[in-house]
Protein backbone atom coordinates (compact mmCIF):
# COMPACT_ATOMS: atom_id res chain seq x y z
CA UNK A 1 0.00 0.00 0.00
CA UNK A 2 1.41 3.43 -0.93
CA UNK A 3 2.07 5.58 2.15
CA UNK A 4 -0.48 8.40 2.40
CA UNK A 5 0.43 11.94 1.45
CA UNK A 6 0.03 14.81 3.91
CA UNK A 7 -3.09 16.97 3.84
CA UNK A 8 -1.16 19.97 2.48
CA UNK A 9 -0.61 17.95 -0.71
CA UNK A 10 -4.27 18.68 -1.52
CA UNK A 11 -3.36 22.34 -2.16
CA UNK A 12 -5.76 24.04 0.25
CA UNK A 13 -6.87 27.61 -0.34
CA UNK A 14 -5.14 29.27 2.59
CA UNK A 15 -5.51 31.80 4.01
CA UNK A 16 -9.22 31.47 3.36
CA UNK A 17 -11.00 34.45 1.74
CA UNK A 18 -12.37 37.31 3.82
CA UNK A 19 -15.47 38.91 2.29
CA UNK A 20 -17.29 42.05 3.40
CA UNK A 21 -21.08 42.09 3.82
CA UNK A 22 -23.23 45.15 3.16
CA UNK A 23 -26.33 45.01 5.37
CA UNK A 24 -28.30 48.09 6.38
CA UNK A 25 -29.43 46.44 9.62
CA UNK A 26 -25.86 46.03 10.80
CA UNK A 27 -24.96 49.50 9.54
CA UNK A 28 -27.81 50.90 11.66
CA UNK A 29 -26.25 49.27 14.70
CA UNK A 30 -22.78 50.54 13.75
CA UNK A 31 -21.40 47.06 13.03
CA UNK A 32 -19.37 45.94 10.01
CA UNK A 33 -19.57 42.24 9.14
CA UNK A 34 -16.91 40.19 7.39
CA UNK A 35 -17.31 36.55 6.40
CA UNK A 36 -14.26 34.35 6.89
CA UNK A 37 -14.93 31.79 4.15
CA UNK A 38 -13.30 28.70 5.59
CA UNK A 39 -15.88 26.71 3.63
CA UNK A 40 -13.78 27.47 0.54
CA UNK A 41 -10.51 25.96 1.82
CA UNK A 42 -11.04 22.70 -0.05
CA UNK A 43 -14.06 21.37 -2.00
CA UNK A 44 -14.10 18.03 -0.16
CA UNK A 45 -12.63 18.92 3.25
CA UNK A 46 -13.88 22.42 3.99
CA UNK A 47 -13.41 24.80 6.83
CA UNK A 48 -12.65 23.88 10.39
CA UNK A 49 -12.61 20.21 9.36
CA UNK A 50 -9.50 20.80 7.24
CA UNK A 51 -7.77 22.77 9.98
CA UNK A 52 -8.67 20.19 12.63
CA UNK A 53 -7.62 17.19 10.54
CA UNK A 54 -4.32 18.55 9.20
CA UNK A 55 -2.09 17.86 12.19
CA UNK A 56 -4.00 14.71 13.13
CA UNK A 57 -3.34 13.29 9.66
CA UNK A 58 0.32 14.25 9.97
CA UNK A 59 0.52 12.45 13.33
CA UNK A 60 -1.04 9.37 11.75
CA UNK A 61 1.53 9.44 8.94
CA UNK A 62 4.40 9.96 11.37
CA UNK A 63 3.17 7.00 13.42
CA UNK A 64 3.04 4.73 10.39
CA UNK A 65 -0.74 4.33 10.50
CA UNK A 66 -2.78 3.39 7.45
CA UNK A 67 -6.24 3.60 9.04
CA UNK A 68 -8.09 6.53 10.57
CA UNK A 69 -10.91 5.69 12.99
CA UNK A 70 -13.27 8.32 14.31
CA UNK A 71 -16.72 8.86 15.82
CA UNK A 72 -19.86 10.78 14.97
CA UNK A 73 -23.62 10.97 14.81
CA UNK A 74 -25.71 10.14 11.78
CA UNK A 75 -25.39 13.65 10.33
CA UNK A 76 -21.76 14.26 11.25
CA UNK A 77 -19.86 16.54 8.86
CA UNK A 78 -16.71 15.29 10.56
CA UNK A 79 -17.34 11.71 9.42
CA UNK A 80 -17.81 12.91 5.84
CA UNK A 81 -14.65 15.02 5.96
CA UNK A 82 -12.56 12.19 7.43
CA UNK A 83 -13.84 9.78 4.78
CA UNK A 84 -13.00 12.28 2.03
CA UNK A 85 -9.52 12.88 3.43
CA UNK A 86 -8.92 9.15 3.61
CA UNK A 87 -9.94 8.60 0.02
CA UNK A 88 -7.87 11.51 -1.27
CA UNK A 89 -4.75 10.61 0.72
CA UNK A 90 -4.83 6.81 0.67
CA UNK A 91 -5.96 5.99 4.22
CA UNK A 92 -8.50 3.37 5.16
CA UNK A 93 -11.23 4.97 7.28
CA UNK A 94 -13.66 3.66 9.88
CA UNK A 95 -16.59 5.66 11.21
CA UNK A 96 -18.12 4.57 14.52
CA UNK A 97 -21.69 5.88 14.40
CA UNK A 98 -23.91 6.62 17.39
CA UNK A 99 -27.10 4.52 17.27
CA UNK A 100 -27.14 0.76 16.70
CA UNK A 101 -30.74 1.06 15.46
CA UNK A 102 -29.46 2.89 12.35
CA UNK A 103 -27.65 -0.19 11.06
CA UNK A 104 -30.79 -1.62 9.47
CA UNK A 105 -32.02 1.65 7.99
CA UNK A 106 -31.16 3.25 4.64
CA UNK A 107 -28.14 5.55 4.90
CA UNK A 108 -28.91 9.25 5.02
CA UNK A 109 -27.03 11.48 2.54
CA UNK A 110 -24.21 12.25 5.00
CA UNK A 111 -23.46 8.61 5.80
CA UNK A 112 -24.00 7.55 2.20
CA UNK A 113 -21.35 10.04 1.06
CA UNK A 114 -18.93 8.77 3.70
CA UNK A 115 -19.54 5.19 2.57
CA UNK A 116 -19.02 6.18 -1.08
CA UNK A 117 -15.62 7.51 -0.05
CA UNK A 118 -14.72 4.11 1.35
CA UNK A 119 -15.48 4.59 5.03
CA UNK A 120 -16.50 1.43 6.90
CA UNK A 121 -19.47 2.37 9.06
CA UNK A 122 -19.79 0.64 12.42
CA UNK A 123 -22.98 1.34 14.36
CA UNK A 124 -22.95 0.99 18.15
CA UNK A 125 -25.60 1.47 20.81
CA UNK A 126 -25.84 4.82 22.52
CA UNK A 127 -24.72 3.56 25.93
CA UNK A 128 -21.51 2.16 24.46
CA UNK A 129 -21.04 5.31 22.41
CA UNK A 130 -20.96 7.38 25.61
CA UNK A 131 -18.04 5.16 26.70
CA UNK A 132 -16.30 5.30 23.32
CA UNK A 133 -12.95 6.55 24.63
CA UNK A 134 -12.70 4.06 27.50
CA UNK A 135 -9.87 1.51 27.11
CA UNK A 136 -12.09 -1.56 26.85
CA UNK A 137 -14.19 -0.02 24.08
CA UNK A 138 -11.12 1.13 22.15
CA UNK A 139 -9.53 -2.31 22.60
CA UNK A 140 -12.64 -3.93 21.15
CA UNK A 141 -12.45 -1.65 18.12
CA UNK A 142 -8.79 -2.58 17.64
CA UNK A 143 -9.65 -6.26 17.70
CA UNK A 144 -12.30 -5.66 15.06
CA UNK A 145 -10.50 -3.24 12.75
CA UNK A 146 -6.82 -3.68 13.51
CA UNK A 147 -4.34 -0.92 14.28
CA UNK A 148 -5.63 2.61 13.71
CA UNK A 149 -5.02 6.25 14.51
CA UNK A 150 -7.92 7.48 16.63
CA UNK A 151 -9.35 10.88 15.73
CA UNK A 152 -11.79 12.03 18.43
CA UNK A 153 -15.42 12.95 17.82
CA UNK A 154 -15.57 16.20 15.87
CA UNK A 155 -11.82 15.96 15.38
CA UNK A 156 -11.22 18.00 18.55
CA UNK A 157 -8.00 17.37 20.41
CA UNK A 158 -4.76 19.26 21.07
CA UNK A 159 -3.61 18.76 17.47
CA UNK A 160 -6.89 20.15 16.17
CA UNK A 161 -6.74 23.20 18.44
CA UNK A 162 -3.17 23.83 17.34
CA UNK A 163 -4.24 23.64 13.70
CA UNK A 164 -7.13 26.05 14.30
CA UNK A 165 -4.80 28.62 15.83
CA UNK A 166 -3.86 29.49 12.23
CA UNK A 167 -7.45 30.70 11.78
CA UNK A 168 -6.95 33.24 14.55
CA UNK A 169 -3.62 34.36 13.14
CA UNK A 170 -5.21 34.96 9.73
CA UNK A 171 -7.69 37.32 11.41
CA UNK A 172 -5.20 39.42 13.34
CA UNK A 173 -5.63 43.10 12.60
CA UNK A 174 -8.77 42.69 10.48
CA UNK A 175 -11.55 42.27 13.07
CA UNK A 176 -12.34 43.27 16.63
CA UNK A 177 -14.64 40.32 17.36
CA UNK A 178 -14.72 36.87 15.76
CA UNK A 179 -17.82 34.67 15.99
CA UNK A 180 -17.91 30.92 15.38
CA UNK A 181 -20.29 27.98 15.81
CA UNK A 182 -19.27 25.38 18.39
CA UNK A 183 -19.93 21.65 18.28
CA UNK A 184 -17.06 20.13 20.25
CA UNK A 185 -15.08 23.30 21.00
CA UNK A 186 -11.85 22.59 19.12
CA UNK A 187 -12.20 25.41 16.60
CA UNK A 188 -12.87 28.07 19.25
CA UNK A 189 -10.02 26.75 21.40
CA UNK A 190 -7.52 27.27 18.60
CA UNK A 191 -9.09 30.38 17.10
CA UNK A 192 -8.96 32.28 20.40
CA UNK A 193 -5.36 31.25 20.96
CA UNK A 194 -4.34 32.57 17.55
CA UNK A 195 -6.00 35.99 17.86
CA UNK A 196 -4.14 39.09 19.05
CA UNK A 197 -4.55 38.91 22.80
CA UNK A 198 -5.64 42.26 24.19
CA UNK A 199 -7.21 43.67 21.03
CA UNK A 200 -9.46 40.88 19.77
CA UNK A 201 -12.06 38.60 21.30
CA UNK A 202 -14.04 35.57 20.19
CA UNK A 203 -17.64 34.52 20.79
CA UNK A 204 -18.66 30.91 20.36
CA UNK A 205 -22.25 29.78 19.76
CA UNK A 206 -22.85 26.16 20.87
CA UNK A 207 -25.23 24.37 18.53
CA UNK A 208 -26.20 21.83 21.21
CA UNK A 209 -28.78 22.42 23.91
CA UNK A 210 -27.04 22.86 27.24
CA UNK A 211 -23.81 23.77 25.48
CA UNK A 212 -22.38 25.52 28.52
CA UNK A 213 -20.39 22.36 29.26
CA UNK A 214 -18.14 23.32 26.35
CA UNK A 215 -16.55 26.01 28.50
CA UNK A 216 -14.69 23.33 30.44
CA UNK A 217 -13.92 21.34 27.32
CA UNK A 218 -12.42 24.36 25.56
CA UNK A 219 -10.27 25.11 28.58
CA UNK A 220 -9.14 21.47 28.62
CA UNK A 221 -8.21 21.63 24.94
CA UNK A 222 -6.30 24.87 25.42
CA UNK A 223 -4.44 23.37 28.37
CA UNK A 224 -3.43 20.37 26.28
CA UNK A 225 -2.45 22.42 23.23
CA UNK A 226 -1.04 25.63 24.71
CA UNK A 227 -0.41 24.99 28.40
CA UNK A 228 -3.37 26.99 29.70
CA UNK A 229 -6.26 29.28 28.81
CA UNK A 230 -5.46 31.50 25.85
CA UNK A 231 -7.23 34.52 24.44
CA UNK A 232 -10.37 36.47 25.29
CA UNK A 233 -13.34 34.22 24.52
CA UNK A 234 -16.79 33.39 25.79
CA UNK A 235 -19.80 31.26 24.89
CA UNK A 236 -23.36 32.39 24.21
CA UNK A 237 -25.62 29.37 24.67
CA UNK A 238 -28.94 30.97 23.64
CA UNK A 239 -29.01 30.14 19.94
CA UNK A 240 -29.09 26.33 19.72
CA UNK A 241 -32.72 26.52 18.48
CA UNK A 242 -33.73 23.45 20.43
CA UNK A 243 -30.60 21.33 20.10
CA UNK A 244 -28.25 19.76 17.59
CA UNK A 245 -29.71 19.69 14.07
CA UNK A 246 -32.93 21.24 15.40
CA UNK A 247 -34.39 24.05 13.30
CA UNK A 248 -36.97 26.63 14.29
CA UNK A 249 -39.13 28.61 11.84
CA UNK A 250 -37.28 31.76 12.95
CA UNK A 251 -33.91 30.24 12.13
CA UNK A 252 -35.07 29.05 8.72
CA UNK A 253 -36.55 32.46 7.94
CA UNK A 254 -33.31 34.17 8.95
CA UNK A 255 -31.22 31.77 6.85
CA UNK A 256 -33.45 32.21 3.81
CA UNK A 257 -33.29 35.99 4.10
CA UNK A 258 -29.52 35.93 4.55
CA UNK A 259 -29.17 33.79 1.44
CA UNK A 260 -31.36 36.15 -0.57
CA UNK A 261 -29.49 39.24 0.58
CA UNK A 262 -25.92 37.96 0.41
CA UNK A 263 -25.83 34.98 -1.93
CA UNK A 264 -24.64 32.56 0.77
CA UNK A 265 -26.95 29.75 1.87
CA UNK A 266 -25.83 29.10 5.47
CA UNK A 267 -25.74 25.56 6.81
CA UNK A 268 -28.64 25.27 9.26
CA UNK A 269 -26.86 22.98 11.72
CA UNK A 270 -23.92 25.28 12.45
CA UNK A 271 -23.43 28.43 10.39
CA UNK A 272 -27.00 29.77 10.42
CA UNK A 273 -27.17 29.51 14.21
CA UNK A 274 -23.89 31.40 14.51
CA UNK A 275 -25.03 34.16 12.15
CA UNK A 276 -28.42 34.34 13.88
CA UNK A 277 -26.64 34.83 17.20
CA UNK A 278 -24.24 37.38 15.73
CA UNK A 279 -27.09 39.53 14.41
CA UNK A 280 -28.94 39.21 17.72
CA UNK A 281 -25.91 40.42 19.67
CA UNK A 282 -25.54 43.35 17.30
CA UNK A 283 -29.21 44.27 17.81
CA UNK A 284 -28.74 44.03 21.60
CA UNK A 285 -25.88 46.52 21.48
CA UNK A 286 -23.26 43.94 22.48
CA UNK A 287 -20.86 45.42 19.93
CA UNK A 288 -19.79 49.05 20.27
CA UNK A 289 -20.40 51.27 17.22
CA UNK A 290 -17.53 50.84 14.79
CA UNK A 291 -16.91 47.20 15.69
CA UNK A 292 -15.73 44.92 12.91
CA UNK A 293 -17.07 41.40 13.35
CA UNK A 294 -15.66 38.45 11.42
CA UNK A 295 -18.04 35.47 11.26
CA UNK A 296 -16.34 32.17 10.49
CA UNK A 297 -18.19 30.20 7.80
CA UNK A 298 -17.11 26.72 8.78
CA UNK A 299 -18.89 24.86 5.98
XYZ file of C-alpha atoms in Angstrom:
299
model
C 0.000 0.000 0.000
C 1.406 3.425 -0.930
C 2.074 5.582 2.147
C -0.480 8.398 2.400
C 0.433 11.943 1.449
C 0.028 14.814 3.909
C -3.087 16.973 3.843
C -1.161 19.968 2.476
C -0.607 17.945 -0.711
C -4.267 18.675 -1.520
C -3.361 22.344 -2.164
C -5.760 24.042 0.248
C -6.874 27.611 -0.336
C -5.137 29.271 2.594
C -5.515 31.798 4.009
C -9.224 31.466 3.359
C -11.004 34.446 1.742
C -12.374 37.315 3.820
C -15.475 38.908 2.289
C -17.294 42.047 3.399
C -21.075 42.094 3.816
C -23.228 45.152 3.164
C -26.325 45.013 5.374
C -28.305 48.092 6.378
C -29.425 46.444 9.616
C -25.858 46.034 10.800
C -24.963 49.500 9.541
C -27.813 50.904 11.661
C -26.251 49.274 14.701
C -22.778 50.541 13.752
C -21.401 47.059 13.028
C -19.370 45.938 10.011
C -19.571 42.240 9.135
C -16.906 40.189 7.391
C -17.311 36.549 6.399
C -14.263 34.348 6.894
C -14.929 31.792 4.154
C -13.300 28.699 5.587
C -15.880 26.712 3.631
C -13.778 27.470 0.539
C -10.508 25.963 1.818
C -11.042 22.698 -0.048
C -14.056 21.373 -1.997
C -14.097 18.029 -0.157
C -12.628 18.917 3.247
C -13.880 22.421 3.986
C -13.408 24.803 6.828
C -12.653 23.876 10.385
C -12.611 20.208 9.363
C -9.497 20.797 7.240
C -7.770 22.772 9.978
C -8.665 20.188 12.635
C -7.624 17.187 10.542
C -4.324 18.547 9.199
C -2.089 17.856 12.194
C -4.003 14.705 13.130
C -3.343 13.288 9.661
C 0.321 14.246 9.972
C 0.519 12.453 13.327
C -1.043 9.365 11.750
C 1.529 9.437 8.940
C 4.400 9.959 11.370
C 3.167 7.003 13.417
C 3.042 4.728 10.388
C -0.739 4.325 10.500
C -2.783 3.392 7.452
C -6.236 3.598 9.040
C -8.093 6.527 10.569
C -10.915 5.686 12.989
C -13.268 8.322 14.311
C -16.716 8.861 15.815
C -19.861 10.784 14.973
C -23.618 10.965 14.809
C -25.708 10.144 11.784
C -25.391 13.655 10.334
C -21.757 14.264 11.250
C -19.861 16.543 8.864
C -16.711 15.292 10.559
C -17.341 11.713 9.417
C -17.806 12.912 5.842
C -14.647 15.019 5.964
C -12.557 12.188 7.429
C -13.839 9.781 4.782
C -13.000 12.276 2.033
C -9.525 12.877 3.433
C -8.924 9.147 3.615
C -9.945 8.595 0.024
C -7.872 11.512 -1.270
C -4.755 10.610 0.716
C -4.829 6.810 0.669
C -5.964 5.995 4.218
C -8.497 3.369 5.162
C -11.230 4.973 7.284
C -13.659 3.658 9.882
C -16.593 5.665 11.214
C -18.119 4.572 14.516
C -21.691 5.882 14.401
C -23.907 6.615 17.390
C -27.101 4.519 17.270
C -27.144 0.759 16.696
C -30.736 1.061 15.460
C -29.462 2.887 12.352
C -27.645 -0.188 11.058
C -30.787 -1.615 9.470
C -32.022 1.648 7.986
C -31.157 3.250 4.644
C -28.143 5.554 4.902
C -28.909 9.248 5.016
C -27.025 11.484 2.536
C -24.210 12.247 5.004
C -23.465 8.615 5.803
C -24.002 7.555 2.198
C -21.353 10.041 1.064
C -18.928 8.768 3.700
C -19.537 5.193 2.568
C -19.016 6.176 -1.076
C -15.616 7.510 -0.051
C -14.725 4.108 1.347
C -15.482 4.586 5.032
C -16.498 1.427 6.900
C -19.468 2.374 9.061
C -19.787 0.637 12.417
C -22.977 1.340 14.357
C -22.949 0.993 18.148
C -25.604 1.469 20.808
C -25.845 4.816 22.521
C -24.725 3.564 25.932
C -21.505 2.162 24.463
C -21.041 5.313 22.410
C -20.962 7.384 25.607
C -18.040 5.164 26.697
C -16.297 5.300 23.318
C -12.946 6.547 24.630
C -12.696 4.060 27.500
C -9.867 1.507 27.106
C -12.093 -1.564 26.852
C -14.195 -0.020 24.078
C -11.115 1.131 22.149
C -9.531 -2.310 22.595
C -12.640 -3.927 21.153
C -12.450 -1.652 18.119
C -8.789 -2.575 17.641
C -9.645 -6.263 17.695
C -12.296 -5.662 15.062
C -10.497 -3.242 12.754
C -6.817 -3.678 13.513
C -4.340 -0.919 14.280
C -5.629 2.606 13.713
C -5.017 6.254 14.512
C -7.922 7.478 16.628
C -9.353 10.875 15.734
C -11.794 12.026 18.433
C -15.420 12.954 17.821
C -15.569 16.199 15.869
C -11.819 15.961 15.381
C -11.223 18.004 18.546
C -7.995 17.366 20.415
C -4.764 19.256 21.072
C -3.610 18.755 17.473
C -6.893 20.148 16.173
C -6.739 23.197 18.439
C -3.166 23.833 17.343
C -4.236 23.641 13.702
C -7.128 26.049 14.298
C -4.797 28.623 15.831
C -3.865 29.488 12.232
C -7.446 30.705 11.778
C -6.951 33.240 14.547
C -3.622 34.364 13.136
C -5.209 34.958 9.730
C -7.693 37.318 11.407
C -5.203 39.419 13.343
C -5.629 43.096 12.599
C -8.770 42.693 10.476
C -11.553 42.266 13.071
C -12.340 43.266 16.633
C -14.642 40.324 17.359
C -14.721 36.867 15.759
C -17.820 34.672 15.991
C -17.911 30.924 15.377
C -20.288 27.983 15.808
C -19.273 25.378 18.387
C -19.925 21.652 18.281
C -17.058 20.130 20.247
C -15.078 23.298 20.996
C -11.855 22.593 19.116
C -12.200 25.413 16.604
C -12.868 28.072 19.247
C -10.022 26.755 21.399
C -7.523 27.267 18.605
C -9.093 30.381 17.101
C -8.960 32.281 20.398
C -5.362 31.249 20.961
C -4.343 32.574 17.555
C -5.998 35.991 17.864
C -4.138 39.087 19.045
C -4.546 38.909 22.802
C -5.638 42.263 24.194
C -7.213 43.674 21.034
C -9.464 40.880 19.765
C -12.062 38.596 21.300
C -14.041 35.570 20.186
C -17.636 34.525 20.793
C -18.663 30.912 20.360
C -22.247 29.779 19.758
C -22.848 26.164 20.874
C -25.235 24.365 18.534
C -26.204 21.825 21.207
C -28.779 22.423 23.907
C -27.038 22.857 27.243
C -23.809 23.775 25.480
C -22.375 25.515 28.518
C -20.395 22.361 29.264
C -18.142 23.324 26.353
C -16.546 26.011 28.502
C -14.689 23.333 30.440
C -13.923 21.338 27.321
C -12.415 24.361 25.556
C -10.267 25.106 28.579
C -9.137 21.467 28.622
C -8.208 21.626 24.938
C -6.296 24.869 25.420
C -4.445 23.375 28.374
C -3.435 20.375 26.283
C -2.448 22.420 23.233
C -1.036 25.625 24.710
C -0.415 24.985 28.400
C -3.372 26.989 29.695
C -6.264 29.279 28.810
C -5.458 31.498 25.852
C -7.230 34.518 24.435
C -10.369 36.466 25.286
C -13.345 34.217 24.524
C -16.791 33.385 25.790
C -19.801 31.260 24.892
C -23.359 32.386 24.213
C -25.622 29.372 24.666
C -28.939 30.969 23.637
C -29.011 30.135 19.941
C -29.090 26.333 19.718
C -32.720 26.516 18.477
C -33.731 23.447 20.434
C -30.598 21.333 20.095
C -28.247 19.763 17.590
C -29.710 19.686 14.070
C -32.934 21.242 15.402
C -34.393 24.046 13.300
C -36.971 26.629 14.294
C -39.126 28.608 11.844
C -37.283 31.759 12.947
C -33.908 30.242 12.127
C -35.069 29.053 8.720
C -36.551 32.461 7.943
C -33.309 34.169 8.953
C -31.221 31.772 6.846
C -33.449 32.209 3.805
C -33.290 35.995 4.099
C -29.520 35.930 4.549
C -29.166 33.786 1.442
C -31.361 36.152 -0.568
C -29.494 39.243 0.584
C -25.919 37.962 0.408
C -25.829 34.982 -1.931
C -24.636 32.559 0.769
C -26.955 29.753 1.875
C -25.829 29.105 5.475
C -25.736 25.565 6.809
C -28.641 25.274 9.260
C -26.864 22.984 11.719
C -23.925 25.277 12.448
C -23.429 28.429 10.394
C -26.997 29.765 10.416
C -27.172 29.511 14.207
C -23.887 31.402 14.515
C -25.028 34.160 12.151
C -28.420 34.338 13.881
C -26.640 34.831 17.199
C -24.243 37.382 15.734
C -27.091 39.534 14.411
C -28.937 39.205 17.716
C -25.909 40.418 19.668
C -25.541 43.354 17.296
C -29.210 44.275 17.814
C -28.744 44.029 21.597
C -25.877 46.518 21.477
C -23.256 43.942 22.483
C -20.861 45.422 19.928
C -19.794 49.045 20.265
C -20.397 51.274 17.217
C -17.527 50.837 14.785
C -16.912 47.200 15.689
C -15.728 44.921 12.909
C -17.066 41.400 13.351
C -15.663 38.446 11.422
C -18.043 35.475 11.257
C -16.343 32.167 10.487
C -18.191 30.202 7.799
C -17.114 26.715 8.779
C -18.888 24.858 5.983
